[in-house]
Coordinates of C-alpha atoms in Angstrom, one line a residue:
Chain A
M955 CA -77.0 45.2 -11.3
T956 CA -73.5 46.4 -11.4
N957 CA -70.9 46.0 -14.2
T958 CA -71.0 42.3 -15.5
Y959 CA -67.2 40.9 -14.8
L960 CA -67.5 37.3 -16.1
S961 CA -69.9 36.7 -18.9
I962 CA -70.7 33.1 -20.1
E963 CA -72.5 33.4 -23.4
D964 CA -74.6 30.5 -25.1
I965 CA -71.9 27.7 -24.4
N966 CA -72.4 24.7 -26.1
M967 CA -70.2 21.6 -25.5
S968 CA -70.2 18.4 -27.6
F969 CA -67.6 15.7 -27.5
K970 CA -67.0 13.1 -30.4
T971 CA -66.9 9.7 -29.0
A972 CA -66.8 6.1 -30.6
K973 CA -70.5 6.0 -30.3
G974 CA -71.1 9.4 -31.8
T975 CA -71.5 12.8 -30.6
F976 CA -71.9 13.4 -27.0
V977 CA -73.7 16.7 -26.1
A978 CA -72.4 17.8 -22.5
L979 CA -73.7 21.3 -22.4
T980 CA -76.4 23.2 -24.3
D981 CA -77.1 27.1 -24.1
V982 CA -75.2 27.8 -20.9
S983 CA -75.3 31.6 -20.3
L984 CA -74.3 33.3 -16.9
K985 CA -73.4 36.7 -15.8
I986 CA -71.1 37.0 -12.7
D987 CA -70.1 40.3 -11.0
Q988 CA -66.7 41.3 -9.6
G989 CA -66.5 40.0 -6.0
E990 CA -69.3 37.5 -6.4
F991 CA -69.0 33.9 -4.8
V992 CA -70.8 31.7 -7.1
T993 CA -71.4 28.0 -6.8
I994 CA -72.5 25.5 -9.4
I995 CA -74.3 22.3 -8.0
G996 CA -75.7 19.4 -9.9
H997 CA -75.6 15.6 -9.9
S998 CA -72.5 14.0 -11.1
G999 CA -72.0 13.9 -14.9
C1000 CA -74.0 17.0 -15.3
G1001 CA -71.1 18.9 -17.0
K1002 CA -70.2 21.1 -14.1
S1003 CA -66.5 20.4 -14.4
T1004 CA -66.7 20.7 -18.2
L1005 CA -68.2 24.3 -17.7
L1006 CA -65.6 25.0 -15.1
N1007 CA -62.7 23.9 -17.5
I1008 CA -64.2 26.0 -20.3
V1009 CA -64.2 28.9 -18.2
A1010 CA -60.5 28.1 -17.3
G1011 CA -59.5 27.7 -20.9
L1012 CA -58.5 24.2 -20.4
L1013 CA -61.1 23.1 -22.7
K1014 CA -62.6 24.7 -25.8
A1015 CA -66.1 25.0 -26.0
S1016 CA -68.0 23.8 -29.4
S1017 CA -69.8 27.4 -29.5
G1018 CA -70.1 30.4 -27.4
V1019 CA -68.0 32.7 -25.8
V1020 CA -66.6 33.5 -22.3
L1021 CA -65.7 37.1 -21.5
L1022 CA -63.7 37.9 -18.4
D1023 CA -63.3 41.7 -18.0
N1024 CA -64.5 42.3 -21.5
Q1025 CA -61.7 40.0 -23.1
A1026 CA -62.4 36.6 -24.5
V1027 CA -61.2 33.6 -22.8
D1028 CA -59.3 31.1 -25.2
E1029 CA -56.5 29.6 -23.3
P1030 CA -55.8 28.9 -19.7
G1031 CA -53.8 31.5 -17.7
P1032 CA -53.0 32.8 -14.3
D1033 CA -55.8 35.4 -14.0
R1034 CA -58.3 32.3 -13.9
A1035 CA -56.5 30.3 -11.2
V1036 CA -57.8 26.8 -10.7
V1037 CA -58.1 24.9 -7.5
F1038 CA -58.3 21.4 -8.7
Q1039 CA -60.2 18.5 -7.2
N1040 CA -57.3 16.5 -6.0
H1041 CA -54.9 19.3 -5.2
S1042 CA -52.5 18.5 -8.0
L1043 CA -49.4 19.7 -6.2
L1044 CA -46.3 18.6 -7.6
P1045 CA -45.0 15.9 -5.1
W1046 CA -41.3 16.6 -5.7
L1047 CA -41.8 20.1 -4.4
T1048 CA -42.3 21.3 -1.0
A1049 CA -45.4 23.4 0.0
Y1050 CA -43.4 26.5 -0.4
E1051 CA -41.8 25.5 -3.9
N1052 CA -45.1 24.6 -5.2
V1053 CA -46.5 28.0 -4.7
R1054 CA -43.0 29.6 -5.5
L1055 CA -43.2 28.0 -8.9
A1056 CA -46.4 29.8 -9.8
V1057 CA -45.4 33.2 -8.2
D1058 CA -42.0 33.3 -10.2
K1059 CA -43.9 32.3 -13.3
V1060 CA -46.7 35.1 -12.9
F1061 CA -44.6 37.7 -11.1
G1062 CA -41.2 36.9 -12.3
G1063 CA -40.7 40.0 -14.3
K1064 CA -42.7 42.3 -11.7
K1065 CA -41.7 41.6 -8.2
S1066 CA -38.0 41.0 -6.9
A1067 CA -37.0 37.7 -5.5
K1068 CA -37.5 39.1 -1.9
E1069 CA -41.0 40.3 -2.7
R1070 CA -41.9 36.9 -4.4
D1071 CA -40.5 35.1 -1.3
E1072 CA -42.8 37.2 1.1
W1073 CA -45.7 36.8 -1.3
V1074 CA -45.3 33.2 -1.2
K1075 CA -45.3 33.1 2.6
H1076 CA -48.1 35.5 2.9
N1077 CA -50.3 33.4 0.7
L1078 CA -49.3 30.3 2.7
T1079 CA -50.2 32.2 5.9
L1080 CA -53.5 33.1 4.6
V1081 CA -54.4 29.5 4.5
H1082 CA -52.8 28.8 7.8
M1083 CA -50.0 26.5 6.5
E1084 CA -46.9 29.0 7.4
H1085 CA -45.8 26.1 9.6
A1086 CA -45.3 23.7 6.7
L1087 CA -43.4 25.3 4.1
S1088 CA -40.7 22.8 3.8
K1089 CA -43.2 19.9 3.9
R1090 CA -43.8 17.9 0.6
P1091 CA -47.3 16.9 -0.2
A1092 CA -46.8 13.3 0.6
E1093 CA -46.1 14.6 4.5
L1094 CA -49.3 16.6 4.5
S1095 CA -52.9 15.6 5.2
G1096 CA -55.6 15.9 2.5
G1097 CA -56.7 19.0 4.2
M1098 CA -53.5 20.5 4.2
R1099 CA -52.6 19.9 0.5
Q1100 CA -55.9 21.5 -0.5
R1101 CA -54.9 24.5 1.4
V1102 CA -51.5 24.7 -0.2
G1103 CA -53.5 24.2 -3.6
I1104 CA -55.8 27.2 -2.5
A1105 CA -52.6 29.1 -1.4
R1106 CA -51.1 28.7 -4.9
A1107 CA -54.2 29.8 -6.8
L1108 CA -54.4 32.9 -4.4
A1109 CA -50.8 33.7 -5.0
M1110 CA -51.5 34.3 -8.8
Q1111 CA -53.8 37.2 -7.7
P1112 CA -56.5 35.8 -10.2
K1113 CA -59.4 37.9 -11.7
L1114 CA -61.3 34.9 -11.2
L1115 CA -60.8 31.9 -8.7
L1116 CA -62.2 28.7 -10.1
M1117 CA -62.6 25.7 -7.6
D1118 CA -63.5 22.3 -8.8
E1119 CA -65.0 20.4 -6.0
P1120 CA -62.0 21.4 -3.8
F1121 CA -63.3 19.8 -0.7
G1122 CA -64.9 16.6 -2.2
A1123 CA -62.3 14.3 -1.1
L1124 CA -62.0 15.5 2.5
D1125 CA -63.8 14.3 5.6
A1126 CA -66.8 16.4 7.0
L1127 CA -64.9 18.1 9.8
T1128 CA -61.8 19.2 7.7
R1129 CA -64.2 20.4 4.9
A1130 CA -66.1 22.9 7.6
Y1131 CA -62.7 24.2 8.5
L1132 CA -61.7 24.8 5.0
Q1133 CA -64.9 26.2 4.1
D1134 CA -64.5 28.8 7.0
T1135 CA -61.0 29.4 5.7
V1136 CA -62.3 30.1 2.1
M1137 CA -65.1 32.5 3.6
E1138 CA -62.4 34.5 5.8
I1139 CA -60.1 34.8 2.7
Q1140 CA -62.9 35.9 0.5
S1141 CA -64.1 38.4 2.8
R1142 CA -60.4 39.9 2.9
T1143 CA -59.5 39.8 -0.8
Q1144 CA -62.9 40.2 -2.3
S1145 CA -62.0 37.7 -4.9
T1146 CA -64.7 36.7 -7.7
V1147 CA -65.2 32.8 -7.2
I1148 CA -66.7 30.2 -9.1
M1149 CA -66.9 27.0 -7.1
I1150 CA -68.2 23.7 -8.0
T1151 CA -69.8 21.6 -5.4
H1152 CA -72.2 18.7 -4.7
D1153 CA -72.7 19.5 -1.2
V1154 CA -75.9 21.5 -0.6
D1155 CA -74.9 23.0 2.6
E1156 CA -71.4 24.0 1.1
A1157 CA -73.2 25.8 -1.7
V1158 CA -75.8 27.7 0.7
L1159 CA -73.1 28.6 3.2
L1160 CA -70.7 30.0 0.9
S1161 CA -72.5 31.4 -2.1
D1162 CA -73.9 34.7 -3.1
R1163 CA -75.8 32.8 -5.6
I1164 CA -76.2 29.0 -6.4
V1165 CA -76.3 27.9 -10.1
M1166 CA -78.3 24.7 -10.2
M1167 CA -77.8 22.5 -13.2
T1168 CA -80.0 19.9 -14.8
N1169 CA -79.2 16.4 -15.5
G1170 CA -76.9 15.6 -18.6
P1171 CA -76.4 14.8 -21.3
A1172 CA -77.3 18.1 -22.7
A1173 CA -77.0 20.0 -19.5
T1174 CA -78.1 23.4 -18.8
I1175 CA -78.7 25.7 -16.1
G1176 CA -81.9 25.1 -14.3
E1177 CA -82.3 27.6 -11.9
V1178 CA -80.2 30.2 -10.1
L1179 CA -80.9 30.9 -6.5
T1180 CA -79.9 34.1 -4.7
V1181 CA -78.7 33.5 -1.1
P1182 CA -79.7 36.6 0.7
L1183 CA -77.7 36.0 3.9
A1184 CA -75.5 38.8 5.4
R1185 CA -71.8 38.3 5.8
P1186 CA -69.8 37.3 7.6
R1187 CA -72.0 34.0 8.2
E1188 CA -71.5 31.7 10.9
R1189 CA -72.4 27.9 10.6
L1190 CA -73.8 27.5 13.7
A1191 CA -76.1 30.4 13.9
L1192 CA -77.3 29.6 10.3
A1193 CA -78.3 26.1 11.1
S1194 CA -81.5 27.5 12.2
D1195 CA -81.9 30.6 10.3
P1196 CA -85.1 30.4 8.3
T1197 CA -83.6 31.9 5.3
Y1198 CA -80.8 29.4 5.3
V1199 CA -83.2 26.5 5.8
H1200 CA -85.3 27.8 3.0
C1201 CA -82.4 28.3 0.6
R1202 CA -81.3 24.8 1.6
E1203 CA -84.7 23.3 0.8
Q1204 CA -84.8 25.1 -2.6
V1205 CA -81.8 23.5 -3.6
L1206 CA -82.9 20.1 -2.3
R1207 CA -86.0 20.3 -4.2
F1208 CA -84.5 21.3 -7.4
L1209 CA -82.0 18.2 -7.0
Y1210 CA -84.2 15.6 -5.6
E1211 CA -87.7 16.5 -6.9
R1212 CA -87.4 18.1 -10.2
H1213 CA -84.0 16.7 -11.4
R1214 CA -83.6 13.4 -9.7
R1215 CA -80.8 11.5 -11.1
T1216 CA -82.2 8.6 -13.3
A1217 CA -79.4 6.1 -13.1
A1218 CA -78.0 5.7 -9.7
Chain B
M958 CA -48.0 -28.6 34.5
S959 CA -47.7 -28.4 38.2
R960 CA -50.1 -27.2 40.3
I961 CA -47.5 -24.5 41.6
D962 CA -47.4 -23.0 37.9
I963 CA -51.2 -22.8 37.6
M964 CA -51.2 -21.0 40.8
K965 CA -48.4 -18.6 39.7
A966 CA -50.5 -18.0 36.5
R967 CA -53.6 -17.0 38.4
A968 CA -51.5 -14.8 40.6
S969 CA -50.0 -12.8 37.9
D970 CA -53.6 -12.4 36.2
A971 CA -54.9 -11.1 39.6
S972 CA -51.9 -8.5 39.9
G973 CA -51.9 -7.8 36.1
T974 CA -51.6 -4.1 36.3
A975 CA -48.9 -4.3 39.1
E976 CA -47.0 -6.6 37.1
A977 CA -47.2 -4.6 33.8
S978 CA -45.9 -1.4 35.6
K979 CA -42.8 -3.1 37.1
P980 CA -39.7 -2.2 35.1
R981 CA -38.3 -5.2 33.2
P982 CA -34.4 -5.3 32.6
T983 CA -34.1 -6.2 28.8
P984 CA -37.3 -5.4 26.8
A985 CA -37.9 -1.9 28.6
P986 CA -35.4 0.0 26.1
V987 CA -36.9 -1.7 23.1
A988 CA -40.3 -1.1 23.9
A989 CA -39.6 2.5 24.8
L990 CA -38.3 3.1 21.4
P991 CA -41.4 3.8 19.5
L992 CA -42.7 6.1 22.3
S993 CA -39.5 8.0 22.6
L994 CA -39.6 8.6 18.6
T995 CA -42.4 11.2 19.1
N996 CA -40.7 12.9 21.9
G997 CA -37.3 13.3 20.5
S998 CA -34.5 10.8 19.6
P999 CA -33.9 7.8 22.0
P1000 CA -30.7 7.8 24.1
P1001 CA -27.5 6.9 22.2
I1002 CA -26.8 3.6 24.1
V1003 CA -30.4 2.3 22.7
R1004 CA -29.6 3.8 19.2
F1005 CA -26.2 2.0 19.2
V1006 CA -27.9 -1.4 20.2
E1007 CA -30.5 -1.0 17.6
A1008 CA -28.0 -0.3 14.8
T1009 CA -26.0 -3.3 16.0
K1010 CA -28.8 -5.5 16.0
R1011 CA -29.9 -4.3 12.4
F1012 CA -26.3 -4.7 11.2
F1013 CA -26.2 -8.1 12.2
S1014 CA -29.5 -9.3 11.2
T1015 CA -28.7 -8.0 7.6
V1016 CA -25.0 -9.5 7.5
I1017 CA -25.4 -12.8 9.2
P1018 CA -28.0 -14.6 7.0
P1019 CA -26.0 -13.9 3.8
I1020 CA -22.8 -14.9 5.1
V1021 CA -24.5 -18.2 6.5
A1022 CA -25.9 -18.9 3.2
L1023 CA -22.6 -18.2 1.6
I1024 CA -20.9 -20.6 3.7
L1025 CA -23.5 -23.3 3.2
L1026 CA -23.2 -23.0 -0.6
G1027 CA -19.5 -23.2 -0.3
L1028 CA -19.6 -26.3 1.6
I1029 CA -22.0 -28.1 -0.8
W1030 CA -19.6 -26.9 -3.7
Q1031 CA -16.6 -28.3 -1.7
I1032 CA -18.3 -31.7 -1.0
S1033 CA -19.6 -32.1 -4.4
C1034 CA -16.4 -31.4 -6.2
A1035 CA -13.9 -33.1 -3.5
N1036 CA -13.5 -36.1 -5.6
P1037 CA -10.2 -35.8 -7.5
G1038 CA -11.7 -36.8 -10.8
S1039 CA -14.3 -34.3 -10.6
S1040 CA -14.7 -32.1 -13.9
L1041 CA -15.0 -28.6 -11.7
P1042 CA -12.5 -27.9 -9.1
P1043 CA -13.7 -27.2 -5.5
P1044 CA -13.4 -23.8 -3.8
T1045 CA -10.1 -24.6 -2.2
K1046 CA -8.4 -25.4 -5.6
V1047 CA -9.8 -22.4 -7.1
L1048 CA -8.2 -20.2 -4.6
H1049 CA -5.0 -22.1 -4.7
D1050 CA -4.9 -21.8 -8.6
T1051 CA -5.7 -18.2 -8.9
M1052 CA -4.0 -16.8 -5.9
E1053 CA -1.6 -15.0 -8.2
L1054 CA -4.5 -13.4 -10.1
I1055 CA -6.4 -12.3 -7.0
T1056 CA -3.3 -10.8 -5.3
D1057 CA -2.0 -8.9 -8.5
P1058 CA -4.8 -7.7 -10.6
F1059 CA -2.5 -5.1 -12.2
F1060 CA 0.0 -7.0 -14.1
D1061 CA 0.6 -6.3 -17.7
H1062 CA 2.8 -8.5 -19.7
G1063 CA 1.7 -7.2 -23.1
G1064 CA -0.8 -8.4 -25.3
V1065 CA -4.0 -9.9 -23.9
D1066 CA -1.8 -11.1 -20.7
K1067 CA -3.0 -8.7 -18.5
G1068 CA -4.3 -8.7 -14.9
L1069 CA -8.1 -9.0 -14.2
F1070 CA -8.3 -5.3 -13.4
W1071 CA -7.2 -4.3 -17.0
H1072 CA -9.8 -7.0 -18.5
L1073 CA -12.7 -5.6 -16.3
A1074 CA -11.6 -2.1 -17.1
A1075 CA -11.5 -2.8 -20.9
S1076 CA -15.0 -4.1 -20.6
L1077 CA -16.3 -1.4 -18.4
K1078 CA -15.0 1.1 -20.9
R1079 CA -17.0 -0.3 -23.7
V1080 CA -20.1 -0.7 -21.6
A1081 CA -19.8 3.0 -20.4
M1082 CA -19.6 4.2 -24.0
G1083 CA -22.4 1.9 -25.3
F1084 CA -24.6 2.5 -22.2
G1085 CA -23.8 6.3 -22.2
L1086 CA -24.8 6.5 -25.9
A1087 CA -27.9 4.4 -25.3
A1088 CA -28.9 6.6 -22.3
I1089 CA -28.9 9.8 -24.4
A1090 CA -30.5 8.4 -27.6
G1091 CA -33.0 6.3 -25.2
I1092 CA -34.1 9.2 -23.2
A1093 CA -34.4 11.2 -26.2
L1094 CA -36.4 8.6 -28.2
G1095 CA -38.6 7.9 -25.4
T1096 CA -39.4 11.4 -24.7
L1097 CA -40.3 11.5 -28.4
I1098 CA -42.7 8.8 -28.3
G1099 CA -44.0 9.5 -25.0
Q1100 CA -45.0 13.0 -26.0
S1101 CA -46.2 12.6 -29.5
S1102 CA -49.0 9.8 -30.1
A1103 CA -48.2 10.0 -33.9
A1104 CA -44.5 9.1 -33.2
Y1105 CA -45.6 6.4 -30.8
R1106 CA -47.9 4.8 -33.0
G1107 CA -45.1 5.0 -35.7
L1108 CA -42.3 3.8 -33.8
D1109 CA -43.5 1.6 -30.9
P1110 CA -44.4 -1.4 -33.2
I1111 CA -41.0 -1.4 -34.7
F1112 CA -39.2 -0.8 -31.1
Q1113 CA -41.3 -3.8 -30.0
V1114 CA -40.1 -6.3 -32.5
L1115 CA -36.4 -5.2 -32.4
R1116 CA -36.1 -5.3 -28.7
T1117 CA -36.5 -9.0 -28.8
V1118 CA -33.5 -9.6 -31.2
P1119 CA -30.8 -11.2 -28.9
P1120 CA -27.8 -8.9 -28.4
L1121 CA -25.4 -11.2 -30.2
A1122 CA -27.5 -11.5 -33.5
W1123 CA -26.5 -7.6 -33.9
L1124 CA -22.8 -8.5 -34.1
P1125 CA -22.3 -9.6 -37.5
I1126 CA -24.3 -6.5 -38.8
S1127 CA -22.3 -4.3 -36.8
L1128 CA -18.9 -6.0 -37.9
A1129 CA -20.0 -5.6 -41.5
A1130 CA -20.9 -1.8 -40.7
F1131 CA -17.8 -0.8 -38.7
H1132 CA -15.3 -3.1 -40.0
S1133 CA -13.5 -3.2 -36.5
A1134 CA -14.1 -5.1 -33.4
D1135 CA -14.4 -2.4 -30.7
P1136 CA -16.9 -0.2 -32.0
S1137 CA -19.0 -3.3 -33.0
A1138 CA -19.0 -4.2 -29.5
I1139 CA -20.0 -0.9 -28.3
F1140 CA -22.7 -0.9 -30.6
V1141 CA -24.1 -4.1 -29.4
I1142 CA -24.1 -2.6 -25.9
F1143 CA -25.8 0.2 -27.2
I1144 CA -28.5 -1.6 -29.2
T1145 CA -29.2 -3.9 -26.2
A1146 CA -29.4 -1.1 -23.7
I1147 CA -31.6 1.2 -25.4
W1148 CA -35.1 -0.6 -25.5
P1149 CA -35.7 -0.8 -21.9
I1150 CA -34.5 3.0 -21.6
I1151 CA -36.6 4.1 -24.5
L1152 CA -39.8 2.3 -23.3
N1153 CA -39.7 3.0 -19.6
T1154 CA -39.0 6.8 -20.4
A1155 CA -42.1 6.7 -22.6
V1156 CA -44.2 5.1 -20.1
G1157 CA -43.2 7.6 -17.5
I1158 CA -44.0 10.6 -19.7
R1159 CA -47.3 9.0 -20.6
Q1160 CA -48.3 8.5 -17.1
I1161 CA -47.9 12.1 -16.0
P1162 CA -51.2 13.1 -14.6
D1163 CA -53.4 15.5 -16.6
D1164 CA -53.6 17.8 -13.5
Y1165 CA -49.8 18.5 -13.7
R1166 CA -50.4 19.4 -17.3
N1167 CA -53.3 21.6 -16.3
V1168 CA -51.1 23.2 -13.7
A1169 CA -48.5 23.9 -16.4
R1170 CA -51.0 25.4 -18.6
V1171 CA -52.7 27.6 -16.2
I1172 CA -49.2 29.1 -14.9
R1173 CA -48.2 29.1 -18.6
L1174 CA -45.1 27.4 -18.5
S1175 CA -43.2 27.4 -21.8
P1176 CA -42.3 24.1 -23.3
V1177 CA -38.7 24.4 -21.9
E1178 CA -40.0 25.2 -18.4
Y1179 CA -42.3 22.3 -18.7
F1180 CA -39.7 19.9 -19.7
F1181 CA -37.3 20.9 -17.0
K1182 CA -39.9 21.6 -14.1
I1183 CA -42.6 19.0 -14.8
M1184 CA -41.7 16.6 -17.2
L1185 CA -38.1 15.6 -16.0
P1186 CA -39.0 15.3 -12.5
A1187 CA -42.1 13.3 -13.1
T1188 CA -40.4 10.9 -15.2
V1189 CA -36.9 10.4 -13.4
P1190 CA -38.2 7.3 -11.3
Y1191 CA -39.2 5.7 -14.6
M1192 CA -36.2 6.8 -16.6
F1193 CA -34.0 5.1 -13.9
T1194 CA -35.8 1.8 -13.9
G1195 CA -34.9 1.7 -17.7
L1196 CA -31.6 2.6 -17.2
R1197 CA -30.9 0.2 -14.5
I1198 CA -32.4 -2.8 -16.6
G1199 CA -30.3 -1.5 -19.7
V1200 CA -27.0 -1.4 -17.7
G1201 CA -27.8 -4.9 -16.4
L1202 CA -28.5 -6.1 -20.3
S1203 CA -25.3 -4.2 -21.4
W1204 CA -23.2 -6.1 -18.8
L1205 CA -24.8 -9.4 -19.9
A1206 CA -24.0 -8.7 -23.5
I1207 CA -20.5 -7.4 -23.2
V1208 CA -19.2 -10.8 -22.0
A1209 CA -20.7 -12.6 -24.8
A1210 CA -19.7 -10.1 -27.4
E1211 CA -16.1 -10.1 -26.2
M1212 CA -15.9 -13.8 -26.2
L1213 CA -16.3 -13.2 -30.1
I1214 CA -14.4 -10.2 -30.8
G1215 CA -11.5 -11.1 -28.8
G1216 CA -8.9 -8.5 -27.5
V1217 CA -8.6 -7.5 -23.9
G1218 CA -11.7 -7.7 -21.9
I1219 CA -13.4 -10.0 -19.4
G1220 CA -15.4 -12.0 -21.8
F1221 CA -12.5 -12.7 -23.8
F1222 CA -10.3 -13.6 -20.6
I1223 CA -12.9 -16.3 -20.1
W1224 CA -13.0 -17.6 -23.4
D1225 CA -9.1 -17.8 -23.3
A1226 CA -9.2 -19.5 -20.1
W1227 CA -11.6 -22.1 -21.6
N1228 CA -9.2 -22.8 -24.3
S1229 CA -6.4 -23.4 -21.9
S1230 CA -8.7 -25.5 -19.7
L1231 CA -8.1 -23.2 -16.7
M1232 CA -11.4 -23.9 -15.0
S1233 CA -10.4 -21.9 -11.7
E1234 CA -9.5 -18.9 -13.6
I1235 CA -13.0 -19.0 -15.4
I1236 CA -14.7 -19.4 -12.0
L1237 CA -12.6 -16.6 -10.7
A1238 CA -13.9 -14.4 -13.5
L1239 CA -17.4 -15.3 -13.2
I1240 CA -17.5 -14.0 -9.6
Y1241 CA -16.0 -10.9 -10.6
V1242 CA -18.4 -10.4 -13.6
G1243 CA -21.2 -11.0 -10.9
I1244 CA -19.9 -8.3 -8.6
V1245 CA -18.9 -5.8 -11.1
G1246 CA -22.7 -6.2 -12.6
F1247 CA -24.3 -5.9 -9.0
L1248 CA -22.0 -2.8 -8.3
L1249 CA -23.1 -1.2 -11.8
D1250 CA -26.9 -1.9 -10.7
R1251 CA -26.4 -0.1 -7.4
V1252 CA -24.4 2.8 -8.8
I1253 CA -27.2 3.6 -11.3
A1254 CA -29.7 3.3 -8.4
L1255 CA -27.8 5.7 -6.1
I1256 CA -27.8 8.2 -9.0
G1257 CA -31.5 8.1 -9.7
F1258 CA -32.0 8.3 -6.0
I1259 CA -29.7 11.3 -5.9
V1260 CA -31.2 12.8 -9.1
A1261 CA -34.8 12.3 -7.8
K1262 CA -34.0 14.1 -4.6
R1263 CA -32.6 16.9 -6.4
A1264 CA -35.0 17.2 -9.3
V1265 CA -36.7 20.5 -9.2

């Protein structure tokens, strides 16, 4: 075990509702190393997004702390960039301007206007969107919007990249293409990533470790599976790889045998 | 149907493919249009024909409708003893007013241009103040739920008060006609501006707020870069309704306060039984109201495009 980069310690989360207190998460602890790709998987309503939002600083945990690089997380910031589920690009800005807004804010004092311009274009090239700089989100397909969302997050040079079901709303082919893009970028930038998904194949393909969560309320981490597959990973070659198949089965067993969702 | 026709139909069925590939004189350019959109723009002649067609299909129906309405009006008021003048008499009676809108014989005896200008000036002042105050108040109750809970019930009650009901109070407060009229415009126009701005702000998706929090926009940056552009369409809906209501209210208010203004012109014409002048003034009021609405819509369109 190398140095722990992100440390989630004893997180508890409860919400006050009209019917009383709703406990979303109990005693969630997780340590993540620098450069690791971790996915969190679980049925809907298991508090995955809540956990991610706590790490992002968008929600405040009822108790427990999140330490990133030995600093406590207590508010959102560009060191923990988020790729939101529904891209959340600003519709009145072009792809370039959406990324530029974040870059100007994060690197306003550190880089010249020319450097920032190049940095925006560089990041949009990373996600293969250099051809659509001046397009507005409405003119882009769902997959392209999500690419721009990823470029915006990458452009902040975050210590930690948080992805909240980034491909959930996309069709299977587009999703596969974007997964490849994410793997390619991650191998190049060595980013530390936490990604939420409900797709078992996606989890196995992308992750170093898969965090499986039990069902809510009072959800917690049920099991953590290490995926011992070498990188770069090829989805075709892996389809019949025994390790891949084994990992996939482990996740499926967890989700559909031990922690089957009660209410469909 | 004759036997020959049936045979013809069969023959064309059989040679369906050959028939389809034959060039047809008129529909060909039209059919080619959607295709050619993908491979560059169509030839200029096609574009010209299309544009002309579009122009006539938008211009002809309203002209026809206008002529029909005029005819009905003419026929129903043709009787010499009818209480309202027919269009021909209106034209004849008001020719002087139509051709010379700029005369000024002192007092309230001025051309229609001056009356409309006086009314527009009052609307501009009242509506301008309403826009500023309305957007500010709308932002307040849109942003703060405490302010919303406190003020919304009051606004909901006040907005149902008819414009003219405010006139006595404003006369008492301002002791003079002009500021009172401006206040009536203000109080009429402000409610839709407040309420639409507030709705616009409340509908800003949480995602945009989260983006702003992650990149740490300051409150001022948030206002200009996210809140304003996200709310502009709603604001301008409110402003358009507001300007329409102002124009409705100004005519009524001017009838009561007197002085120069299109409302007083109508009232004055009524007192002198000049029905033709009233009808002409009504047409002008309608056209100006329509133009006001379009101007605000156009500004909204430009602002929404520019907003960054």
